[in-house]
Amino acid sequence: MKFIHTADWQIGMKAVHVGTVGERVRQERLAAAARVVDTAGRQDADFILVAGDTFEDNAVDRLLVQKVGDILGRFDGPVYLIPGNHDPLVPGSVWGHPVWKSHENLNVLSEPAPVEIPGGVLYPCPLHEKYSPSDPTAWIDATSQDQIAIGLAHGSAEIGHELDYPIPTKAATRAGLDYLALGHWHSKNTSFTDASGAVRMAYSGTHETTKFAEDKSGNVLLIEISSRGYPPRIESLRTGGLNWKSVDQDVREAGDLARLREQIEAYESPEAMLLRVKLTGVLHPTDSAVLTHLEQVIQSRFLYGRLDGDGLCPQPEDETWLDDLPSGVIRQLAGHLQDLSDRSYAGPREDYATPEVATRAMMELYALVSEASE
Amino acid sequence: MILRSLRVEGWRCFAEPFPLGPLGDGLNVIHGPNGVGKSTLLWAMTRGLFDSHKVGGADIQSLLPWGKALTPQVRVEFEHGGEKYCIEKKFIKSPTSKLSIWEFDHYAPLADGIDADDQTRQMLSADTPARGLSDQRHWGFAQVLWATQGDLRIRELSDGTRNSIREALGGQVSDSEESKRIQDKIKVAYFEIHTASGKLKTGASAPRVSSLITQLEETQQRQETLTQKLEEFETTSRRVEDLDNLRSQTERDHAHVSKQRDRAAEQARQYRNFAAEGKSQEEKIRTAFAKLKQLQQHVEEHDRACRELTEVQQHIERLQQDGPPLLAELETRRREDQEAKVAHGAANSRRPEVAAAQSRTRLAEELADARRRLGRIEQTLAELQAVESELALVRQKRGEIVAPEKKTLRAITDSLRKREVAQGKLDAALISVTILPERDLSVEVIGGEQPGQLLLSAEEMIELRGAPEVTFKLQGIGTIRATGPTGSVESLRNELAAIDARLAELTEPLGTADLDLLHQRRADADEVDRRIERLEVKIETKLAEQDLETLRSVRSQLAARIDQILQTQPDWQENRPEVELLRATEEATQREIDGALEQAEAKQQRAAAALATSKQNQAVHQSTLQDAVERLKNTQRRLDSLQNDGLTEAERRDLLDERKIEWDVARKSLEKIETCLADFGDNPNDASDVLQRQCRSLEDDLRQFDADLIRQTTQLDMLGAEAPYSVLATVDETIGRLEEEIRREQTRIDAIRLLYEAMSQQQKQIADTVIGPIRVKASQTLRRIIGARFKDIEFSEDLLPTKVLPNAHDEAVSIDYLSGGEQEQVYFAGRLALADVAFRDERQLVVLDDSFQNTDTPSLARIATILEEAASRFQIVLLSCHPERYRHLSNAKFFDLERIASHASP
């Protein structure tokens, strides 16, 4: 038995903090869905399991439902889907759309009952509401099953303190399953092993990354099980199209920012990269222009780029900020702003005059000084 | 700069050359009356020092003396930087300018023309006006040091002067040009987005963040709408789910209730059958019982008729036997009644005897009463006669007493009192001469009350009286005349005479004027009057509201009645009748006759009653007999009718037994049916009806659920078709983008604001560094002039005084709100402080042209003292028309313009 395990496509999801490229992010999730089907075809998979949250919400555009149905309909083998907590099986849900009946290979499993699948038996755990403290796999008992028994569920492995749809980490062993395909976590997790060290329960993660700092996402799992009781062979295959990159840089030396810019300019495929750069550390007078340039590079070259320099501030004792300024009001002004940009400054401070604003004011002052000296 | 001398010619009121000087280093008071040219001299000096000699226009033409075409000329000698200079200028016609410097013992030319103008201005830090005459803005330090006529206020300081003052206060705070450009740029950046009041601009010039915030607010409204839509989608979904569940439950309930209803319907049918059978059986019982009852009544009626026939026959026989005795008794009663009536008539015939006895008794009573009343009347008449005799005697005695009436007595008493008073007044009005002769002598009274000759005995005093004088002649001595104040003796005499006449009138009828006697008579008369009154009361009491005639008439009537009675009863003339005896006889007769009558009447009544009873008994007997005969006939007819059923009595009793058996059978059947019905418990028809209604209600519910489900599902489909989540996703993304942009813009705006506000703060701190010393000195000077009313003077960044801080409260007050005198003093203090702080390194000329017009004398005296002290640091020129105010200043040098003009005249 060989099949593709995927989950959490979150089709139609919103992408709030990526500026104007939200629509592109959504389109990419459909494209990634097509790549999943293609991958399954290339790998001669017997079927595809989609372990919930195919859609971000039941109130997504019906056109998206049609598109997803059509994409999955292109697969040569059967596709088994369960409703997740984002798209539970309720009246008016995406699962009432006619597309699910227009393709013979599509099987939306609405009841927790064993289903015959190529080479074995599938134990689906569809969800009917968004939240529940119950283990959706609790009903499964495949211990007396002769054929390969596969579970399909959506919930939180009982590692943390999440209360929605808790699934014990030993659920597969307890239920007598050869493999339990899970959805809900967006990052791949194949760390659940049984007593023999075999991995019989895994999260495939989302097929396309949904946000920054979402490690191990953008993949599907190819599962191969030779026969009942044998450990599954698990392989992760890349399906994601976008690269969500986060860079946290602590700036110390005067040339650090320039070096960072060079490093960023060297990134490959910037048109498919969403880049978020967060800077902390010391701001040097000469870095002001470099910082502006770096922001321009980030914003213009990448699919989406954002530079967060709020963590940068001048060093309080750095006299170089004042050296080249004219004496009198301006120099005293710069000194005062330097004080305000220091987070440990204990003097009087207007509410709006945060260290970030003070740093920005210093940069504005330097820009005006440059203009005045031209 | 120190002014040494000034010379003008062809200049307004100074057509002739006018020299002023040399001026002292300290206080110089230039004085003269109004119009003598004090201010003209000040303006001539400023023209000479600050204006271009080539200046033209209407203003410079006004310098010319009226009606004269002269060349205005001015020559100023001054010291600056330790050197002595002289600037000479001519205006309008052939203008010239010449600057000289004192070298050794003469002035050597230093510059002429425009150079002379410029160098002079440069020395005094003055600015060149763009065109026309200079004004105070171009005067350099003189803006502070020189005050034109009546105007101590500095309206504006030129930048140069202001910077010069600041530089004088400390070079470390001065700004470079680059710094100022940057400050200007910060201001421009700030005011690109802010209004003068510090708010963000609005409208066309509003910063981008404003439009972003507007977009955000609009988008947030849309987000709210979409969120509601999404919630509605989920709510509707839940509602459909709930409806579906409810419908399934209702369907199950309907199936269950339908089964119960069918079972109940079958039971109800069986129950109805039993009930119908029961009703039929009840009808049979009622019919059998009716027949039985009817037959029983027939038999009983027949037996009763037979018994009744026998009884009536026996009764008639008994009545027929009772007839003869009743007739005999009736006859006896009739006879007894007749006898009783006769006895009653005999008793009734004795009634006149009683009336005669009563009449005699009444007459005897009347006679006794008449005699008694007659006796009393005669006694009263005798007593009255005695009292009237006494009354006549007392009345006679009263007639003999001549006593005044009380009113008359009061009038006499009053007249006597008045006479006494009148006599006293007359005595007082007469002149009195008292003579006590030592020997006998004769006196001839010539004038007095008693004129004539009088002889006086030795040691016997005599009094002579008269009015208006008393004149008498003493033999051998002379005529003595005594006079006194003249009075109205005659009127007093007349008054006394009138009173005497009145007295005579009152007392003459009484025969005496002795008041005591008259009072005694009055008392006697009163006593007799009271006695008469008592007697009259006694008579009235005796009469008891009757008059005497009536009493006598009654006496006559009583006597006549007594005679009349005695004539009817002659035996009473000899022997008076005894009323009590007569009354006893009368009562005895009455009782005897009444007793006889009563017995006769009782006997008569008893006889009548016995007769009536006997008659009634006879009538009842006859009637009873007739009734019994009639009843016998009726009973016979009823018995004939009852025996008309064609049955014998034995047959009739057999039939009765049969009907009893029929009735018992029917009752047993009914009991059996009732047992079956009781086994059902409650009526199963009720339960069947309830279940039927429940079924219908559940069917209605199902139909309603179906309709609701269709409606809600349709709504859910419509909401889903709107894809609220997908639309909301794009809206949320827009909001996220806008918030990010706003954050960035806001950070920039805050940064610009911080730049500007921090810069303003730095500027203010620097300004405070400059202004501080000026403020301290000015406040000290003001307190010396005014006292402690103001504790501080505030200066603007332009170094000009703007407000004062009163001691009474913490709110600074604009100088414009102070009185004219106070304004002068504040501006004076400000100028002096600026001069003190800015020009302490070199002695400078301070000019005050009639500057204290509104200041009161005490304040002016203190200002004079301050000026005297300032004269140690400055050369002070005071232009005033009141030199006496400064005469007490010992070191002042005075210049009388009138005197100078007179000496200067050719």
mmCIF file of N, CA, C and O in Angstrom, chain A residues 133-202:
data_model
loop_
_atom_site.group_PDB
_atom_site.id
_atom_site.type_symbol
_atom_site.label_atom_id
_atom_site.label_comp_id
_atom_site.label_asym_id
_atom_site.label_seq_id
_atom_site.Cartn_x
_atom_site.Cartn_y
_atom_site.Cartn_z
ATOM 1 N N PRO A 133 -13.587 18.693 23.296
ATOM 2 C CA PRO A 133 -12.513 18.137 24.139
ATOM 3 C C PRO A 133 -12.377 16.614 23.990
ATOM 4 O O PRO A 133 -11.644 15.988 24.752
ATOM 5 N N SER A 134 -13.090 16.054 22.996
ATOM 6 C CA SER A 134 -13.098 14.578 22.857
ATOM 7 C C SER A 134 -12.030 14.111 21.868
ATOM 8 O O SER A 134 -11.720 14.797 20.889
ATOM 9 N N ASP A 135 -11.532 12.934 22.115
ATOM 10 C CA ASP A 135 -10.554 12.303 21.220
ATOM 11 C C ASP A 135 -11.308 11.760 20.007
ATOM 12 O O ASP A 135 -12.144 10.854 20.160
ATOM 13 N N PRO A 136 -11.067 12.285 18.820
ATOM 14 C CA PRO A 136 -11.841 11.821 17.654
ATOM 15 C C PRO A 136 -11.510 10.377 17.251
ATOM 16 O O PRO A 136 -12.279 9.745 16.536
ATOM 17 N N THR A 137 -10.369 9.881 17.749
ATOM 18 C CA THR A 137 -9.973 8.513 17.353
ATOM 19 C C THR A 137 -10.451 7.462 18.355
ATOM 20 O O THR A 137 -10.164 6.269 18.187
ATOM 21 N N ALA A 138 -11.103 7.894 19.360
ATOM 22 C CA ALA A 138 -11.461 6.991 20.465
ATOM 23 C C ALA A 138 -12.308 5.797 19.998
ATOM 24 O O ALA A 138 -12.296 4.729 20.612
ATOM 25 N N TRP A 139 -13.060 5.991 18.942
ATOM 26 C CA TRP A 139 -13.976 4.929 18.483
ATOM 27 C C TRP A 139 -13.257 3.800 17.747
ATOM 28 O O TRP A 139 -13.793 2.700 17.572
ATOM 29 N N ILE A 140 -12.047 4.080 17.295
ATOM 30 C CA ILE A 140 -11.376 3.103 16.409
ATOM 31 C C ILE A 140 -10.902 1.881 17.204
ATOM 32 O O ILE A 140 -10.253 2.029 18.247
ATOM 33 N N ASP A 141 -11.242 0.739 16.692
ATOM 34 C CA ASP A 141 -10.691 -0.507 17.252
ATOM 35 C C ASP A 141 -10.377 -1.449 16.095
ATOM 36 O O ASP A 141 -11.238 -2.166 15.589
ATOM 37 N N ALA A 142 -9.118 -1.410 15.657
ATOM 38 C CA ALA A 142 -8.708 -2.225 14.513
ATOM 39 C C ALA A 142 -7.802 -3.374 14.965
ATOM 40 O O ALA A 142 -7.092 -3.957 14.150
ATOM 41 N N THR A 143 -7.847 -3.638 16.227
ATOM 42 C CA THR A 143 -6.924 -4.656 16.760
ATOM 43 C C THR A 143 -7.175 -6.044 16.155
ATOM 44 O O THR A 143 -6.270 -6.839 16.006
ATOM 45 N N SER A 144 -8.424 -6.279 15.779
ATOM 46 C CA SER A 144 -8.714 -7.597 15.207
ATOM 47 C C SER A 144 -8.742 -7.575 13.678
ATOM 48 O O SER A 144 -9.170 -8.534 13.050
ATOM 49 N N GLN A 145 -8.320 -6.448 13.158
ATOM 50 C CA GLN A 145 -8.350 -6.281 11.704
ATOM 51 C C GLN A 145 -7.208 -7.088 11.065
ATOM 52 O O GLN A 145 -6.063 -7.032 11.546
ATOM 53 N N ASP A 146 -7.553 -7.784 9.939
ATOM 54 C CA ASP A 146 -6.528 -8.561 9.247
ATOM 55 C C ASP A 146 -5.802 -7.736 8.201
ATOM 56 O O ASP A 146 -4.626 -7.929 7.931
ATOM 57 N N GLN A 147 -6.575 -6.815 7.636
ATOM 58 C CA GLN A 147 -5.976 -6.004 6.564
ATOM 59 C C GLN A 147 -5.208 -4.835 7.169
ATOM 60 O O GLN A 147 -5.326 -4.540 8.361
ATOM 61 N N ILE A 148 -4.490 -4.158 6.298
ATOM 62 C CA ILE A 148 -3.767 -2.969 6.763
ATOM 63 C C ILE A 148 -4.810 -1.941 7.216
ATOM 64 O O ILE A 148 -5.750 -1.631 6.479
ATOM 65 N N ALA A 149 -4.605 -1.458 8.420
ATOM 66 C CA ALA A 149 -5.587 -0.515 8.989
ATOM 67 C C ALA A 149 -4.975 0.873 9.059
ATOM 68 O O ALA A 149 -3.912 1.065 9.662
ATOM 69 N N ILE A 150 -5.654 1.796 8.421
ATOM 70 C CA ILE A 150 -5.158 3.184 8.370
ATOM 71 C C ILE A 150 -6.182 4.096 9.064
ATOM 72 O O ILE A 150 -7.375 3.989 8.784
ATOM 73 N N GLY A 151 -5.696 4.961 9.952
ATOM 74 C CA GLY A 151 -6.591 5.961 10.580
ATOM 75 C C GLY A 151 -6.419 7.308 9.902
ATOM 76 O O GLY A 151 -5.341 7.635 9.408
ATOM 77 N N LEU A 152 -7.505 8.085 9.904
ATOM 78 C CA LEU A 152 -7.456 9.432 9.306
ATOM 79 C C LEU A 152 -8.157 10.377 10.282
ATOM 80 O O LEU A 152 -9.377 10.270 10.503
ATOM 81 N N ALA A 153 -7.394 11.285 10.898
ATOM 82 C CA ALA A 153 -8.001 12.123 11.961
ATOM 83 C C ALA A 153 -7.401 13.522 11.945
ATOM 84 O O ALA A 153 -6.361 13.787 11.326
ATOM 85 N N HIS A 154 -8.115 14.384 12.690
ATOM 86 C CA HIS A 154 -7.693 15.789 12.775
ATOM 87 C C HIS A 154 -7.778 16.218 14.241
ATOM 88 O O HIS A 154 -8.848 16.122 14.850
ATOM 89 N N GLY A 155 -6.675 16.620 14.839
ATOM 90 C CA GLY A 155 -6.692 17.029 16.248
ATOM 91 C C GLY A 155 -5.290 17.295 16.737
ATOM 92 O O GLY A 155 -4.319 17.265 15.976
ATOM 93 N N SER A 156 -5.204 17.535 18.063
ATOM 94 C CA SER A 156 -3.914 17.892 18.653
ATOM 95 C C SER A 156 -3.341 16.706 19.404
ATOM 96 O O SER A 156 -3.990 16.181 20.314
ATOM 97 N N ALA A 157 -2.139 16.309 19.001
ATOM 98 C CA ALA A 157 -1.465 15.253 19.749
ATOM 99 C C ALA A 157 -1.244 15.750 21.172
ATOM 100 O O ALA A 157 -0.920 16.927 21.387
ATOM 101 N N GLU A 158 -1.468 14.881 22.118
ATOM 102 C CA GLU A 158 -1.441 15.314 23.523
ATOM 103 C C GLU A 158 -0.015 15.548 24.011
ATOM 104 O O GLU A 158 0.513 14.807 24.829
ATOM 105 N N ILE A 159 0.521 16.612 23.500
ATOM 106 C CA ILE A 159 1.859 17.012 23.949
ATOM 107 C C ILE A 159 1.733 18.299 24.762
ATOM 108 O O ILE A 159 2.214 18.419 25.867
ATOM 109 N N GLY A 160 1.072 19.205 24.171
ATOM 110 C CA GLY A 160 0.922 20.496 24.852
ATOM 111 C C GLY A 160 -0.332 20.509 25.702
ATOM 112 O O GLY A 160 -0.741 19.492 26.273
ATOM 113 N N HIS A 161 -0.917 21.659 25.791
ATOM 114 C CA HIS A 161 -2.110 21.809 26.628
ATOM 115 C C HIS A 161 -3.344 22.137 25.803
ATOM 116 O O HIS A 161 -4.320 22.608 26.331
ATOM 117 N N GLU A 162 -3.255 21.875 24.508
ATOM 118 C CA GLU A 162 -4.414 22.178 23.672
ATOM 119 C C GLU A 162 -5.553 21.229 24.029
ATOM 120 O O GLU A 162 -5.350 20.033 24.218
ATOM 121 N N LEU A 163 -6.712 21.770 24.105
ATOM 122 C CA LEU A 163 -7.847 20.958 24.539
ATOM 123 C C LEU A 163 -8.747 20.553 23.376
ATOM 124 O O LEU A 163 -9.623 19.728 23.564
ATOM 125 N N ASP A 164 -8.533 21.152 22.185
ATOM 126 C CA ASP A 164 -9.446 20.812 21.108
ATOM 127 C C ASP A 164 -9.005 19.529 20.402
ATOM 128 O O ASP A 164 -7.915 19.403 19.920
ATOM 129 N N TYR A 165 -9.925 18.607 20.370
ATOM 130 C CA TYR A 165 -9.709 17.309 19.736
ATOM 131 C C TYR A 165 -8.360 16.676 20.123
ATOM 132 O O TYR A 165 -7.478 16.489 19.299
ATOM 133 N N PRO A 166 -8.187 16.354 21.406
ATOM 134 C CA PRO A 166 -6.905 15.764 21.832
ATOM 135 C C PRO A 166 -6.745 14.328 21.313
ATOM 136 O O PRO A 166 -7.709 13.554 21.350
ATOM 137 N N ILE A 167 -5.581 14.041 20.841
ATOM 138 C CA ILE A 167 -5.308 12.681 20.339
ATOM 139 C C ILE A 167 -4.084 12.152 21.102
ATOM 140 O O ILE A 167 -3.013 12.771 21.054
ATOM 141 N N PRO A 168 -4.226 11.043 21.800
ATOM 142 C CA PRO A 168 -3.077 10.508 22.551
ATOM 143 C C PRO A 168 -1.908 10.165 21.614
ATOM 144 O O PRO A 168 -2.126 9.761 20.461
ATOM 145 N N THR A 169 -0.728 10.337 22.109
ATOM 146 C CA THR A 169 0.444 10.069 21.247
ATOM 147 C C THR A 169 0.575 8.574 20.926
ATOM 148 O O THR A 169 1.275 8.190 20.001
ATOM 149 N N LYS A 170 -0.105 7.775 21.714
ATOM 150 C CA LYS A 170 -0.076 6.330 21.445
ATOM 151 C C LYS A 170 -1.387 5.868 20.821
ATOM 152 O O LYS A 170 -1.764 4.689 20.940
ATOM 153 N N ALA A 171 -2.094 6.772 20.171
ATOM 154 C CA ALA A 171 -3.417 6.455 19.641
ATOM 155 C C ALA A 171 -3.352 5.322 18.614
ATOM 156 O O ALA A 171 -4.192 4.414 18.606
ATOM 157 N N ALA A 172 -2.337 5.344 17.742
ATOM 158 C CA ALA A 172 -2.240 4.333 16.687
ATOM 159 C C ALA A 172 -2.053 2.944 17.301
ATOM 160 O O ALA A 172 -2.702 1.968 16.896
ATOM 161 N N THR A 173 -1.196 2.863 18.280
ATOM 162 C CA THR A 173 -0.931 1.583 18.941
ATOM 163 C C THR A 173 -2.188 1.099 19.646
ATOM 164 O O THR A 173 -2.569 -0.071 19.559
ATOM 165 N N ARG A 174 -2.792 2.037 20.389
ATOM 166 C CA ARG A 174 -3.992 1.673 21.145
ATOM 167 C C ARG A 174 -5.095 1.144 20.237
ATOM 168 O O ARG A 174 -5.758 0.141 20.543
ATOM 169 N N ALA A 175 -5.255 1.789 19.042
ATOM 170 C CA ALA A 175 -6.348 1.412 18.144
ATOM 171 C C ALA A 175 -5.976 0.250 17.220
ATOM 172 O O ALA A 175 -6.821 -0.244 16.475
ATOM 173 N N GLY A 176 -4.739 -0.162 17.247
ATOM 174 C CA GLY A 176 -4.320 -1.261 16.376
ATOM 175 C C GLY A 176 -4.161 -0.845 14.931
ATOM 176 O O GLY A 176 -4.380 -1.637 14.017
ATOM 177 N N LEU A 177 -3.793 0.419 14.719
ATOM 178 C CA LEU A 177 -3.634 0.941 13.354
ATOM 179 C C LEU A 177 -2.201 0.756 12.879
ATOM 180 O O LEU A 177 -1.245 0.854 13.663
ATOM 181 N N ASP A 178 -2.088 0.554 11.587
ATOM 182 C CA ASP A 178 -0.742 0.504 11.015
ATOM 183 C C ASP A 178 -0.202 1.912 10.841
ATOM 184 O O ASP A 178 1.001 2.145 10.957
ATOM 185 N N TYR A 179 -1.110 2.833 10.578
ATOM 186 C CA TYR A 179 -0.675 4.239 10.425
ATOM 187 C C TYR A 179 -1.881 5.159 10.689
ATOM 188 O O TYR A 179 -2.985 4.891 10.240
ATOM 189 N N LEU A 180 -1.604 6.203 11.448
ATOM 190 C CA LEU A 180 -2.663 7.188 11.726
ATOM 191 C C LEU A 180 -2.246 8.507 11.081
ATOM 192 O O LEU A 180 -1.261 9.135 11.515
ATOM 193 N N ALA A 181 -2.951 8.894 10.018
ATOM 194 C CA ALA A 181 -2.638 10.142 9.292
ATOM 195 C C ALA A 181 -3.337 11.308 9.982
ATOM 196 O O ALA A 181 -4.564 11.321 10.094
ATOM 197 N N LEU A 182 -2.532 12.236 10.466
ATOM 198 C CA LEU A 182 -3.100 13.335 11.254
ATOM 199 C C LEU A 182 -3.001 14.674 10.537
ATOM 200 O O LEU A 182 -2.064 14.917 9.771
ATOM 201 N N GLY A 183 -3.978 15.519 10.847
ATOM 202 C CA GLY A 183 -3.933 16.911 10.408
ATOM 203 C C GLY A 183 -4.160 17.818 11.599
ATOM 204 O O GLY A 183 -4.601 17.383 12.664
ATOM 205 N N HIS A 184 -3.827 19.105 11.439
ATOM 206 C CA HIS A 184 -4.065 20.166 12.435
ATOM 207 C C HIS A 184 -2.798 20.987 12.663
ATOM 208 O O HIS A 184 -2.862 22.196 12.808
ATOM 209 N N TRP A 185 -1.674 20.271 12.766
ATOM 210 C CA TRP A 185 -0.407 20.987 12.913
ATOM 211 C C TRP A 185 0.148 21.292 11.529
ATOM 212 O O TRP A 185 0.203 20.406 10.667
ATOM 213 N N HIS A 186 0.592 22.561 11.350
ATOM 214 C CA HIS A 186 1.024 22.970 10.009
ATOM 215 C C HIS A 186 2.468 22.579 9.689
ATOM 216 O O HIS A 186 2.879 22.647 8.538
ATOM 217 N N SER A 187 3.178 22.198 10.720
ATOM 218 C CA SER A 187 4.538 21.727 10.458
ATOM 219 C C SER A 187 4.576 20.203 10.545
ATOM 220 O O SER A 187 3.889 19.597 11.382
ATOM 221 N N LYS A 188 5.368 19.628 9.685
ATOM 222 C CA LYS A 188 5.485 18.164 9.646
ATOM 223 C C LYS A 188 6.000 17.656 10.986
ATOM 224 O O LYS A 188 6.881 18.275 11.600
ATOM 225 N N ASN A 189 5.437 16.506 11.444
ATOM 226 C CA ASN A 189 5.936 15.908 12.682
ATOM 227 C C ASN A 189 5.847 14.396 12.559
ATOM 228 O O ASN A 189 4.762 13.816 12.489
ATOM 229 N N THR A 190 6.994 13.748 12.529
ATOM 230 C CA THR A 190 7.049 12.275 12.406
ATOM 231 C C THR A 190 7.803 11.699 13.604
ATOM 232 O O THR A 190 8.524 10.709 13.478
ATOM 233 N N SER A 191 7.612 12.338 14.726
ATOM 234 C CA SER A 191 8.405 11.946 15.894
ATOM 235 C C SER A 191 7.684 10.981 16.820
ATOM 236 O O SER A 191 8.203 10.650 17.876
ATOM 237 N N PHE A 192 6.465 10.600 16.450
ATOM 238 C CA PHE A 192 5.711 9.693 17.342
ATOM 239 C C PHE A 192 6.064 8.237 17.031
ATOM 240 O O PHE A 192 5.675 7.736 15.977
ATOM 241 N N THR A 193 6.727 7.608 17.905
ATOM 242 C CA THR A 193 7.167 6.221 17.654
ATOM 243 C C THR A 193 6.485 5.279 18.634
ATOM 244 O O THR A 193 6.125 5.675 19.757
ATOM 245 N N ASP A 194 6.344 4.026 18.210
ATOM 246 C CA ASP A 194 5.774 3.039 19.135
ATOM 247 C C ASP A 194 6.915 2.334 19.858
ATOM 248 O O ASP A 194 8.077 2.733 19.752
ATOM 249 N N ALA A 195 6.567 1.297 20.565
ATOM 250 C CA ALA A 195 7.566 0.615 21.397
ATOM 251 C C ALA A 195 8.717 0.031 20.569
ATOM 252 O O ALA A 195 9.857 -0.048 21.021
ATOM 253 N N SER A 196 8.388 -0.289 19.282
ATOM 254 C CA SER A 196 9.438 -0.871 18.435
ATOM 255 C C SER A 196 10.238 0.208 17.723
ATOM 256 O O SER A 196 11.137 -0.098 16.948
ATOM 257 N N GLY A 197 9.871 1.457 17.952
ATOM 258 C CA GLY A 197 10.582 2.563 17.291
ATOM 259 C C GLY A 197 9.983 2.927 15.964
ATOM 260 O O GLY A 197 10.479 3.826 15.276
ATOM 261 N N ALA A 198 8.906 2.252 15.572
ATOM 262 C CA ALA A 198 8.266 2.556 14.295
ATOM 263 C C ALA A 198 7.379 3.793 14.429
ATOM 264 O O ALA A 198 6.741 4.002 15.474
ATOM 265 N N VAL A 199 7.345 4.588 13.383
ATOM 266 C CA VAL A 199 6.477 5.764 13.367
ATOM 267 C C VAL A 199 5.139 5.351 12.768
ATOM 268 O O VAL A 199 5.053 5.051 11.583
ATOM 269 N N ARG A 200 4.106 5.326 13.585
ATOM 270 C CA ARG A 200 2.793 4.906 13.100
ATOM 271 C C ARG A 200 1.767 6.049 13.173
ATOM 272 O O ARG A 200 0.580 5.850 12.940
ATOM 273 N N MET A 201 2.259 7.190 13.517
ATOM 274 C CA MET A 201 1.334 8.325 13.624
ATOM 275 C C MET A 201 2.141 9.565 13.260
ATOM 276 O O MET A 201 3.236 9.771 13.788
ATOM 277 N N ALA A 202 1.615 10.404 12.336
ATOM 278 C CA ALA A 202 2.422 11.559 11.903
ATOM 279 C C ALA A 202 1.515 12.687 11.409
ATOM 280 O O ALA A 202 0.377 12.465 11.005
#
